[in-house]
Amino acid sequence: MQFPESWLRSFCNPALTTEQLAHTLTMAGLEVEELKPVAPAFRKIVVGEICQAEQHPNADRLRVCKVDVGSGTLLDIVCGAPNARVGIRVPCALVGAELPPGEDGKPFTIKVGKLRGVESQGMLCSAKELQLADDHGGLLELAADAPLGEDIRSHLQLDDTLFTLKLTPNLAHCLSVYGVAREVSALTGAPLLQPEFSPVPVNNAETVKVTISAPDLCGRFSGRIVRNLNTQAKTPPWMVDRLARCGQRSISALVDISNYVMFELGRPSHIFDLDKIHGDLDVRWGRAGEHIKLLNGTTVEVDAQVGVIADAVQVESLAGIMGGDATSVTDTTQHVYVEAAFWWPKSIAGRSRRFNFSTDAGHRFERGVDPATTVAHLERITQLIIDICGTPSTACGPISDQQAQMPSQAPVAMRIKRAEKIIGMPLTQAQCADALERLGLDLVQSEGILTVVPPSFRFDIQIEEDLIEEVARMVGYDNLPHTPPLAPITAKIRSESERSAFTVRRALAQLGYQETINFSFVEERWEHELAGNPQPIQLLNPIASQMSVMRSSLIGSLLQVLKFNQARKAPRVRIFEVGRVFLRDDAVQNSDTTVQGVNQPMRIAGLACGSVDTLQWGRKEQAVDFFDVKGEIETLLAPFKAEFLPASHPSMHPGRCAQVVLHGQAIGYVGELHPQWRQAYDISQTPILFELDLDPVLSRAVPSFKPVAKFQAVQRDIAVVVDDHISHSALMKAIWEAPTLGILQDAQLFDVYRPKAAGKEPTVAGTTDRSLAVRLTLNLSDATLTETQIESTVKAVIDHLEKTLGARQRV
């Protein structure tokens, strides 16, 4: 929320500097996000009046003006502004004046100079030249009664500061200048100017009949008719200025009055064109199929979850959010109906986001607006309407005030001992009582307990901790003691058999991958197509239509990042993500860290696309394939050895996908993206993907001492012919299962050969046999191997291969 300091001080003016005031508010929970001067630094610019304006003798677009600045001598000033005319009062920069710095950061100094041969003794200024606005259409015209010679900073009150507050949702009572002033008064003890609004004389008995059909939507509805207005009247400059400093542009007098009271008192209201209302008004929930064109020009469809104000013909307003175009006030409006209502916060919360916009009114109503002041604030709005738009024949009707269901404030008790414990400092009952009374809270004291009935404007005081927070705010967060924790703190020591997720991230980064962080909310299509999940967990209130479900796989997020990079011509993409997925699981119960029916495991997923290596001269460019990524997974899991078994996955190529198995447990998948999804998602190159459960990846073998062999190892090569369906892992498993009495130290496949048919080239994969050559490394730790031991070990391996795989030795 933004507002000028001068407006705040008109209600409460403590003896504090701007910076001290900002610090006081921040330390009370009203964070001052920014302090910004209304105008930049400049000097010697005063109010001047153009007394004569003659055509420049040597320039068609320039005029020579004689300007009175109250010094008794008229100044000759050359000006090219299109609105430079006799009689207007404008800012005049005298000789020696410094204008705001330009793009070079240096101030612009006004000197006596000649323009096309005519001497100019100053400069007439536009709002843009003073950096007060972006409008450069001409001179900044001031009020006709602006005192000549008065410093423009004083005249326009430019020595002011804009406060921007970042308020938490529980501080709804501070969403107005008066609300902030009330807090300042409580914090500093400075007197608060309490606004009083006298009833406007009623000289018309007309009313509009209003029916509150939904008390759970609207608790109180107040309104009145005002006839015979001049809606073309100009908004007073003081109101335009205050609205502009709150970030609100001037629209029309009636709209400006409604906005002004909202910023001043926190009371959103709405003004209807009375002649456009058809019959009586009904405050109710919407009905399926009803539509309304809003003031912002959009047409929306309402339903039974959205509150509306309707007449006998159509819906005229979205309750508490925005009015309708059909009953909007225009320059031809003469009679109006003004309403101020109390809408239940739960009936407004989230409604505007359904239509992809937000309003100041909805922002306030969904947090809570004082239901007790609708009539008083309606009197304030009415008086402003009469003062600004009134005519001799203006007639005001009586206020129709209906109270369907007013909120009841339950007493809240606070124990002094409890407050001491939570705040962490000694407090007396008198201190606590004083803090709460300064906030305007009525309380009853008993031994060690304060009982408060919250006022109607405080929707945030419901439990004991709310009162304790108020005491802490009045004490000031900067005055709370810095008390170290009394409980012993013991660092959680990670087991040696487990590494951290950061270590895994660093390992992937060393392999050339870059980490990405993505939303857990994803497109429902990804879940159906890429994860094979027909019933993903739906979000009740998604932040966007394409982020409507919780992900059960990280692959969709990585493909989105890949597509983003390929659209920007990235030739090589290697990315990974460590994140949580969300799976339906009825076995999960509610706890401090779990939600019933939802399993939330951590996973690690990666994607590689493009060339294997960055651009280099050492070898030809080669696209990354399944085996490159498989090797990187083996590096990530080392020293454990994983198995890769043929498998299928919804997102992966059916013939180029493997299940990753570690210690006999399936931990994930690796494979090439399915061609169907590559085409559907318009991906230019084929990526290789993997997704693994994180917990097995974090496990590692505890380091243990192993002596270096004292004797030279012996290597023997064997070649066996096996059926083509025998995999590498099956071969290695059979070799290691052979009875070698601990002599076998290592086995590595180094050649694959398919024998030629008679007079033909070697056959392709899928034929009956192939030859696999394996190098065996043999050694003992306590003696040199004999030839007999070597031969018997090699024979044991071959015999076991023959027995288990049906292999035969190739000769």
PDB file of N, CA and C in Angstrom, residues 147-226:
ATOM      1  N   PRO A 147      -0.088  31.863  -5.297  1.00  0.00           N
ATOM      2  CA  PRO A 147       0.632  33.097  -4.959  1.00  0.00           C
ATOM      3  C   PRO A 147       1.866  33.289  -5.836  1.00  0.00           C
ATOM      4  N   LEU A 148       1.967  34.473  -6.472  1.00  0.00           N
ATOM      5  CA  LEU A 148       3.117  34.747  -7.330  1.00  0.00           C
ATOM      6  C   LEU A 148       4.391  34.766  -6.504  1.00  0.00           C
ATOM      7  N   GLY A 149       5.440  34.153  -7.054  1.00  0.00           N
ATOM      8  CA  GLY A 149       6.735  34.148  -6.392  1.00  0.00           C
ATOM      9  C   GLY A 149       6.910  33.066  -5.344  1.00  0.00           C
ATOM     10  N   GLU A 150       5.830  32.332  -5.008  1.00  0.00           N
ATOM     11  CA  GLU A 150       5.958  31.268  -4.006  1.00  0.00           C
ATOM     12  C   GLU A 150       6.762  30.106  -4.577  1.00  0.00           C
ATOM     13  N   ASP A 151       7.637  29.566  -3.756  1.00  0.00           N
ATOM     14  CA  ASP A 151       8.439  28.418  -4.186  1.00  0.00           C
ATOM     15  C   ASP A 151       7.498  27.278  -4.591  1.00  0.00           C
ATOM     16  N   ILE A 152       7.781  26.697  -5.738  1.00  0.00           N
ATOM     17  CA  ILE A 152       6.879  25.667  -6.266  1.00  0.00           C
ATOM     18  C   ILE A 152       6.855  24.426  -5.382  1.00  0.00           C
ATOM     19  N   ARG A 153       7.943  24.183  -4.666  1.00  0.00           N
ATOM     20  CA  ARG A 153       7.965  23.026  -3.774  1.00  0.00           C
ATOM     21  C   ARG A 153       6.983  23.218  -2.627  1.00  0.00           C
ATOM     22  N   SER A 154       6.889  24.443  -2.129  1.00  0.00           N
ATOM     23  CA  SER A 154       5.931  24.711  -1.053  1.00  0.00           C
ATOM     24  C   SER A 154       4.508  24.722  -1.587  1.00  0.00           C
ATOM     25  N   HIS A 155       4.329  25.321  -2.766  1.00  0.00           N
ATOM     26  CA  HIS A 155       2.980  25.449  -3.305  1.00  0.00           C
ATOM     27  C   HIS A 155       2.377  24.083  -3.613  1.00  0.00           C
ATOM     28  N   LEU A 156       3.154  23.187  -4.199  1.00  0.00           N
ATOM     29  CA  LEU A 156       2.646  21.860  -4.559  1.00  0.00           C
ATOM     30  C   LEU A 156       2.951  20.814  -3.495  1.00  0.00           C
ATOM     31  N   GLN A 157       3.493  21.246  -2.350  1.00  0.00           N
ATOM     32  CA  GLN A 157       3.823  20.322  -1.255  1.00  0.00           C
ATOM     33  C   GLN A 157       4.678  19.159  -1.765  1.00  0.00           C
ATOM     34  N   LEU A 158       5.766  19.525  -2.441  1.00  0.00           N
ATOM     35  CA  LEU A 158       6.635  18.514  -3.035  1.00  0.00           C
ATOM     36  C   LEU A 158       7.672  17.980  -2.061  1.00  0.00           C
ATOM     37  N   ASP A 159       7.839  18.631  -0.923  1.00  0.00           N
ATOM     38  CA  ASP A 159       8.761  18.105   0.087  1.00  0.00           C
ATOM     39  C   ASP A 159       8.030  17.054   0.917  1.00  0.00           C
ATOM     40  N   ASP A 160       7.612  16.021   0.242  1.00  0.00           N
ATOM     41  CA  ASP A 160       6.819  14.956   0.827  1.00  0.00           C
ATOM     42  C   ASP A 160       7.465  13.627   0.459  1.00  0.00           C
ATOM     43  N   THR A 161       7.108  12.589   1.180  1.00  0.00           N
ATOM     44  CA  THR A 161       7.681  11.262   0.949  1.00  0.00           C
ATOM     45  C   THR A 161       6.567  10.255   0.770  1.00  0.00           C
ATOM     46  N   LEU A 162       6.742   9.374  -0.203  1.00  0.00           N
ATOM     47  CA  LEU A 162       5.791   8.302  -0.428  1.00  0.00           C
ATOM     48  C   LEU A 162       6.218   7.072   0.367  1.00  0.00           C
ATOM     49  N   PHE A 163       5.324   6.597   1.224  1.00  0.00           N
ATOM     50  CA  PHE A 163       5.560   5.372   1.991  1.00  0.00           C
ATOM     51  C   PHE A 163       4.930   4.202   1.228  1.00  0.00           C
ATOM     52  N   THR A 164       5.667   3.133   1.056  1.00  0.00           N
ATOM     53  CA  THR A 164       5.123   1.900   0.505  1.00  0.00           C
ATOM     54  C   THR A 164       5.237   0.819   1.565  1.00  0.00           C
ATOM     55  N   LEU A 165       4.092   0.343   2.036  1.00  0.00           N
ATOM     56  CA  LEU A 165       4.068  -0.673   3.087  1.00  0.00           C
ATOM     57  C   LEU A 165       3.819  -2.048   2.492  1.00  0.00           C
ATOM     58  N   LYS A 166       4.503  -3.036   3.052  1.00  0.00           N
ATOM     59  CA  LYS A 166       4.283  -4.435   2.683  1.00  0.00           C
ATOM     60  C   LYS A 166       3.580  -5.090   3.871  1.00  0.00           C
ATOM     61  N   LEU A 167       2.253  -5.204   3.768  1.00  0.00           N
ATOM     62  CA  LEU A 167       1.445  -5.650   4.902  1.00  0.00           C
ATOM     63  C   LEU A 167       1.125  -7.128   4.794  1.00  0.00           C
ATOM     64  N   THR A 168       1.192  -7.810   5.917  1.00  0.00           N
ATOM     65  CA  THR A 168       0.790  -9.208   5.972  1.00  0.00           C
ATOM     66  C   THR A 168      -0.741  -9.282   6.003  1.00  0.00           C
ATOM     67  N   PRO A 169      -1.337 -10.429   5.617  1.00  0.00           N
ATOM     68  CA  PRO A 169      -2.805 -10.510   5.508  1.00  0.00           C
ATOM     69  C   PRO A 169      -3.553 -10.228   6.800  1.00  0.00           C
ATOM     70  N   ASN A 170      -2.911 -10.397   7.974  1.00  0.00           N
ATOM     71  CA  ASN A 170      -3.624 -10.175   9.235  1.00  0.00           C
ATOM     72  C   ASN A 170      -3.751  -8.695   9.578  1.00  0.00           C
ATOM     73  N   LEU A 171      -3.116  -7.810   8.817  1.00  0.00           N
ATOM     74  CA  LEU A 171      -3.158  -6.377   9.121  1.00  0.00           C
ATOM     75  C   LEU A 171      -4.154  -5.655   8.218  1.00  0.00           C
ATOM     76  N   ALA A 172      -5.332  -6.227   8.065  1.00  0.00           N
ATOM     77  CA  ALA A 172      -6.350  -5.614   7.209  1.00  0.00           C
ATOM     78  C   ALA A 172      -6.765  -4.246   7.729  1.00  0.00           C
ATOM     79  N   HIS A 173      -6.698  -4.056   9.038  1.00  0.00           N
ATOM     80  CA  HIS A 173      -7.113  -2.773   9.612  1.00  0.00           C
ATOM     81  C   HIS A 173      -6.130  -1.650   9.282  1.00  0.00           C
ATOM     82  N   CYS A 174      -5.007  -1.982   8.655  1.00  0.00           N
ATOM     83  CA  CYS A 174      -4.020  -0.966   8.276  1.00  0.00           C
ATOM     84  C   CYS A 174      -4.049  -0.663   6.784  1.00  0.00           C
ATOM     85  N   LEU A 175      -5.062  -1.135   6.066  1.00  0.00           N
ATOM     86  CA  LEU A 175      -5.147  -0.897   4.624  1.00  0.00           C
ATOM     87  C   LEU A 175      -5.821   0.441   4.328  1.00  0.00           C
ATOM     88  N   SER A 176      -5.484   1.450   5.090  1.00  0.00           N
ATOM     89  CA  SER A 176      -5.970   2.814   4.872  1.00  0.00           C
ATOM     90  C   SER A 176      -5.012   3.760   5.568  1.00  0.00           C
ATOM     91  N   VAL A 177      -5.046   5.021   5.162  1.00  0.00           N
ATOM     92  CA  VAL A 177      -4.184   6.009   5.804  1.00  0.00           C
ATOM     93  C   VAL A 177      -4.581   6.189   7.263  1.00  0.00           C
ATOM     94  N   TYR A 178      -5.894   6.228   7.519  1.00  0.00           N
ATOM     95  CA  TYR A 178      -6.341   6.374   8.908  1.00  0.00           C
ATOM     96  C   TYR A 178      -5.957   5.153   9.737  1.00  0.00           C
ATOM     97  N   GLY A 179      -6.027   3.960   9.153  1.00  0.00           N
ATOM     98  CA  GLY A 179      -5.645   2.753   9.880  1.00  0.00           C
ATOM     99  C   GLY A 179      -4.182   2.763  10.274  1.00  0.00           C
ATOM    100  N   VAL A 180      -3.306   3.237   9.370  1.00  0.00           N
ATOM    101  CA  VAL A 180      -1.883   3.333   9.701  1.00  0.00           C
ATOM    102  C   VAL A 180      -1.676   4.409  10.765  1.00  0.00           C
ATOM    103  N   ALA A 181      -2.400   5.520  10.648  1.00  0.00           N
ATOM    104  CA  ALA A 181      -2.276   6.588  11.642  1.00  0.00           C
ATOM    105  C   ALA A 181      -2.685   6.099  13.029  1.00  0.00           C
ATOM    106  N   ARG A 182      -3.698   5.256  13.090  1.00  0.00           N
ATOM    107  CA  ARG A 182      -4.137   4.676  14.363  1.00  0.00           C
ATOM    108  C   ARG A 182      -3.008   3.856  14.989  1.00  0.00           C
ATOM    109  N   GLU A 183      -2.274   3.118  14.150  1.00  0.00           N
ATOM    110  CA  GLU A 183      -1.122   2.351  14.647  1.00  0.00           C
ATOM    111  C   GLU A 183      -0.013   3.274  15.117  1.00  0.00           C
ATOM    112  N   VAL A 184       0.244   4.328  14.345  1.00  0.00           N
ATOM    113  CA  VAL A 184       1.299   5.279  14.721  1.00  0.00           C
ATOM    114  C   VAL A 184       0.984   5.916  16.063  1.00  0.00           C
ATOM    115  N   SER A 185      -0.281   6.278  16.275  1.00  0.00           N
ATOM    116  CA  SER A 185      -0.682   6.867  17.547  1.00  0.00           C
ATOM    117  C   SER A 185      -0.451   5.893  18.701  1.00  0.00           C
ATOM    118  N   ALA A 186      -0.780   4.621  18.482  1.00  0.00           N
ATOM    119  CA  ALA A 186      -0.582   3.617  19.527  1.00  0.00           C
ATOM    120  C   ALA A 186       0.901   3.406  19.812  1.00  0.00           C
ATOM    121  N   LEU A 187       1.737   3.479  18.776  1.00  0.00           N
ATOM    122  CA  LEU A 187       3.170   3.210  18.940  1.00  0.00           C
ATOM    123  C   LEU A 187       3.914   4.378  19.574  1.00  0.00           C
ATOM    124  N   THR A 188       3.496   5.601  19.235  1.00  0.00           N
ATOM    125  CA  THR A 188       4.264   6.781  19.659  1.00  0.00           C
ATOM    126  C   THR A 188       3.585   7.579  20.768  1.00  0.00           C
ATOM    127  N   GLY A 189       2.306   7.373  20.973  1.00  0.00           N
ATOM    128  CA  GLY A 189       1.585   8.182  21.962  1.00  0.00           C
ATOM    129  C   GLY A 189       1.123   9.514  21.422  1.00  0.00           C
ATOM    130  N   ALA A 190       1.410   9.818  20.141  1.00  0.00           N
ATOM    131  CA  ALA A 190       0.966  11.078  19.546  1.00  0.00           C
ATOM    132  C   ALA A 190      -0.553  11.069  19.407  1.00  0.00           C
ATOM    133  N   PRO A 191      -1.201  12.226  19.561  1.00  0.00           N
ATOM    134  CA  PRO A 191      -2.672  12.255  19.481  1.00  0.00           C
ATOM    135  C   PRO A 191      -3.164  11.886  18.089  1.00  0.00           C
ATOM    136  N   LEU A 192      -4.312  11.214  18.045  1.00  0.00           N
ATOM    137  CA  LEU A 192      -4.932  10.789  16.790  1.00  0.00           C
ATOM    138  C   LEU A 192      -6.151  11.653  16.520  1.00  0.00           C
ATOM    139  N   LEU A 193      -6.202  12.225  15.316  1.00  0.00           N
ATOM    140  CA  LEU A 193      -7.363  13.007  14.912  1.00  0.00           C
ATOM    141  C   LEU A 193      -8.470  12.050  14.504  1.00  0.00           C
ATOM    142  N   GLN A 194      -9.517  11.974  15.316  1.00  0.00           N
ATOM    143  CA  GLN A 194     -10.621  11.061  15.034  1.00  0.00           C
ATOM    144  C   GLN A 194     -11.606  11.761  14.108  1.00  0.00           C
ATOM    145  N   PRO A 195     -11.783  11.254  12.887  1.00  0.00           N
ATOM    146  CA  PRO A 195     -12.726  11.918  11.970  1.00  0.00           C
ATOM    147  C   PRO A 195     -14.172  11.737  12.437  1.00  0.00           C
ATOM    148  N   GLU A 196     -14.936  12.802  12.346  1.00  0.00           N
ATOM    149  CA  GLU A 196     -16.359  12.756  12.687  1.00  0.00           C
ATOM    150  C   GLU A 196     -17.164  13.214  11.475  1.00  0.00           C
ATOM    151  N   PHE A 197     -18.182  12.450  11.141  1.00  0.00           N
ATOM    152  CA  PHE A 197     -18.963  12.736   9.940  1.00  0.00           C
ATOM    153  C   PHE A 197     -20.405  13.033  10.344  1.00  0.00           C
ATOM    154  N   SER A 198     -20.760  14.287  10.182  1.00  0.00           N
ATOM    155  CA  SER A 198     -22.126  14.700  10.531  1.00  0.00           C
ATOM    156  C   SER A 198     -23.095  14.190   9.473  1.00  0.00           C
ATOM    157  N   PRO A 199     -24.302  13.808   9.883  1.00  0.00           N
ATOM    158  CA  PRO A 199     -25.292  13.335   8.915  1.00  0.00           C
ATOM    159  C   PRO A 199     -25.640  14.421   7.906  1.00  0.00           C
ATOM    160  N   VAL A 200     -25.752  14.038   6.662  1.00  0.00           N
ATOM    161  CA  VAL A 200     -26.149  14.959   5.601  1.00  0.00           C
ATOM    162  C   VAL A 200     -27.659  15.183   5.684  1.00  0.00           C
ATOM    163  N   PRO A 201     -28.124  16.416   5.576  1.00  0.00           N
ATOM    164  CA  PRO A 201     -29.574  16.667   5.629  1.00  0.00           C
ATOM    165  C   PRO A 201     -30.329  15.873   4.564  1.00  0.00           C
ATOM    166  N   VAL A 202     -31.400  15.237   4.998  1.00  0.00           N
ATOM    167  CA  VAL A 202     -32.223  14.427   4.084  1.00  0.00           C
ATOM    168  C   VAL A 202     -33.392  15.274   3.598  1.00  0.00           C
ATOM    169  N   ASN A 203     -33.495  15.434   2.287  1.00  0.00           N
ATOM    170  CA  ASN A 203     -34.603  16.208   1.720  1.00  0.00           C
ATOM    171  C   ASN A 203     -35.299  15.453   0.597  1.00  0.00           C
ATOM    172  N   ASN A 204     -35.210  14.124   0.679  1.00  0.00           N
ATOM    173  CA  ASN A 204     -35.881  13.284  -0.313  1.00  0.00           C
ATOM    174  C   ASN A 204     -36.160  11.944   0.353  1.00  0.00           C
ATOM    175  N   ALA A 205     -37.359  11.476   0.286  1.00  0.00           N
ATOM    176  CA  ALA A 205     -37.742  10.257   1.011  1.00  0.00           C
ATOM    177  C   ALA A 205     -37.511   8.983   0.202  1.00  0.00           C
ATOM    178  N   GLU A 206     -36.978   9.101  -1.012  1.00  0.00           N
ATOM    179  CA  GLU A 206     -36.821   7.933  -1.876  1.00  0.00           C
ATOM    180  C   GLU A 206     -35.769   6.968  -1.342  1.00  0.00           C
ATOM    181  N   THR A 207     -36.014   5.691  -1.521  1.00  0.00           N
ATOM    182  CA  THR A 207     -35.032   4.643  -1.229  1.00  0.00           C
ATOM    183  C   THR A 207     -35.117   3.576  -2.313  1.00  0.00           C
ATOM    184  N   VAL A 208     -34.091   2.767  -2.388  1.00  0.00           N
ATOM    185  CA  VAL A 208     -34.101   1.585  -3.254  1.00  0.00           C
ATOM    186  C   VAL A 208     -34.265   0.370  -2.352  1.00  0.00           C
ATOM    187  N   LYS A 209     -35.237  -0.451  -2.648  1.00  0.00           N
ATOM    188  CA  LYS A 209     -35.460  -1.647  -1.844  1.00  0.00           C
ATOM    189  C   LYS A 209     -34.352  -2.667  -2.121  1.00  0.00           C
ATOM    190  N   VAL A 210     -33.733  -3.110  -1.060  1.00  0.00           N
ATOM    191  CA  VAL A 210     -32.647  -4.077  -1.173  1.00  0.00           C
ATOM    192  C   VAL A 210     -32.996  -5.308  -0.351  1.00  0.00           C
ATOM    193  N   THR A 211     -32.853  -6.472  -0.953  1.00  0.00           N
ATOM    194  CA  THR A 211     -33.089  -7.747  -0.263  1.00  0.00           C
ATOM    195  C   THR A 211     -31.763  -8.489  -0.141  1.00  0.00           C
ATOM    196  N   ILE A 212     -31.402  -8.859   1.079  1.00  0.00           N
ATOM    197  CA  ILE A 212     -30.195  -9.662   1.276  1.00  0.00           C
ATOM    198  C   ILE A 212     -30.625 -11.131   1.325  1.00  0.00           C
ATOM    199  N   SER A 213     -30.530 -11.802   0.180  1.00  0.00           N
ATOM    200  CA  SER A 213     -30.956 -13.205   0.094  1.00  0.00           C
ATOM    201  C   SER A 213     -29.882 -14.161   0.579  1.00  0.00           C
ATOM    202  N   ALA A 214     -28.661 -13.668   0.731  1.00  0.00           N
ATOM    203  CA  ALA A 214     -27.540 -14.539   1.144  1.00  0.00           C
ATOM    204  C   ALA A 214     -26.825 -13.896   2.326  1.00  0.00           C
ATOM    205  N   PRO A 215     -27.301 -14.141   3.556  1.00  0.00           N
ATOM    206  CA  PRO A 215     -26.618 -13.563   4.724  1.00  0.00           C
ATOM    207  C   PRO A 215     -25.190 -14.072   4.905  1.00  0.00           C
ATOM    208  N   ASP A 216     -24.875 -15.246   4.350  1.00  0.00           N
ATOM    209  CA  ASP A 216     -23.505 -15.745   4.426  1.00  0.00           C
ATOM    210  C   ASP A 216     -22.589 -15.055   3.427  1.00  0.00           C
ATOM    211  N   LEU A 217     -23.160 -14.230   2.555  1.00  0.00           N
ATOM    212  CA  LEU A 217     -22.384 -13.422   1.622  1.00  0.00           C
ATOM    213  C   LEU A 217     -22.244 -11.991   2.128  1.00  0.00           C
ATOM    214  N   CYS A 218     -23.363 -11.394   2.518  1.00  0.00           N
ATOM    215  CA  CYS A 218     -23.389  -9.986   2.921  1.00  0.00           C
ATOM    216  C   CYS A 218     -23.999  -9.883   4.309  1.00  0.00           C
ATOM    217  N   GLY A 219     -23.246  -9.337   5.263  1.00  0.00           N
ATOM    218  CA  GLY A 219     -23.750  -9.190   6.612  1.00  0.00           C
ATOM    219  C   GLY A 219     -24.470  -7.880   6.841  1.00  0.00           C
ATOM    220  N   ARG A 220     -24.094  -6.844   6.056  1.00  0.00           N
ATOM    221  CA  ARG A 220     -24.722  -5.532   6.233  1.00  0.00           C
ATOM    222  C   ARG A 220     -24.661  -4.787   4.902  1.00  0.00           C
ATOM    223  N   PHE A 221     -25.746  -4.115   4.569  1.00  0.00           N
ATOM    224  CA  PHE A 221     -25.819  -3.389   3.296  1.00  0.00           C
ATOM    225  C   PHE A 221     -26.465  -2.040   3.558  1.00  0.00           C
ATOM    226  N   SER A 222     -25.719  -0.967   3.281  1.00  0.00           N
ATOM    227  CA  SER A 222     -26.228   0.394   3.483  1.00  0.00           C
ATOM    228  C   SER A 222     -26.179   1.132   2.152  1.00  0.00           C
ATOM    229  N   GLY A 223     -27.200   1.925   1.891  1.00  0.00           N
ATOM    230  CA  GLY A 223     -27.232   2.663   0.638  1.00  0.00           C
ATOM    231  C   GLY A 223     -28.173   3.842   0.715  1.00  0.00           C
ATOM    232  N   ARG A 224     -27.979   4.785  -0.223  1.00  0.00           N
ATOM    233  CA  ARG A 224     -28.876   5.946  -0.298  1.00  0.00           C
ATOM    234  C   ARG A 224     -28.887   6.501  -1.714  1.00  0.00           C
ATOM    235  N   ILE A 225     -29.969   7.213  -2.006  1.00  0.00           N
ATOM    236  CA  ILE A 225     -30.126   7.882  -3.308  1.00  0.00           C
ATOM    237  C   ILE A 225     -29.686   9.332  -3.179  1.00  0.00           C
ATOM    238  N   VAL A 226     -28.944   9.812  -4.186  1.00  0.00           N
ATOM    239  CA  VAL A 226     -28.602  11.241  -4.275  1.00  0.00           C
ATOM    240  C   VAL A 226     -28.978  11.693  -5.676  1.00  0.00           C
TER     241      VAL A 226
END
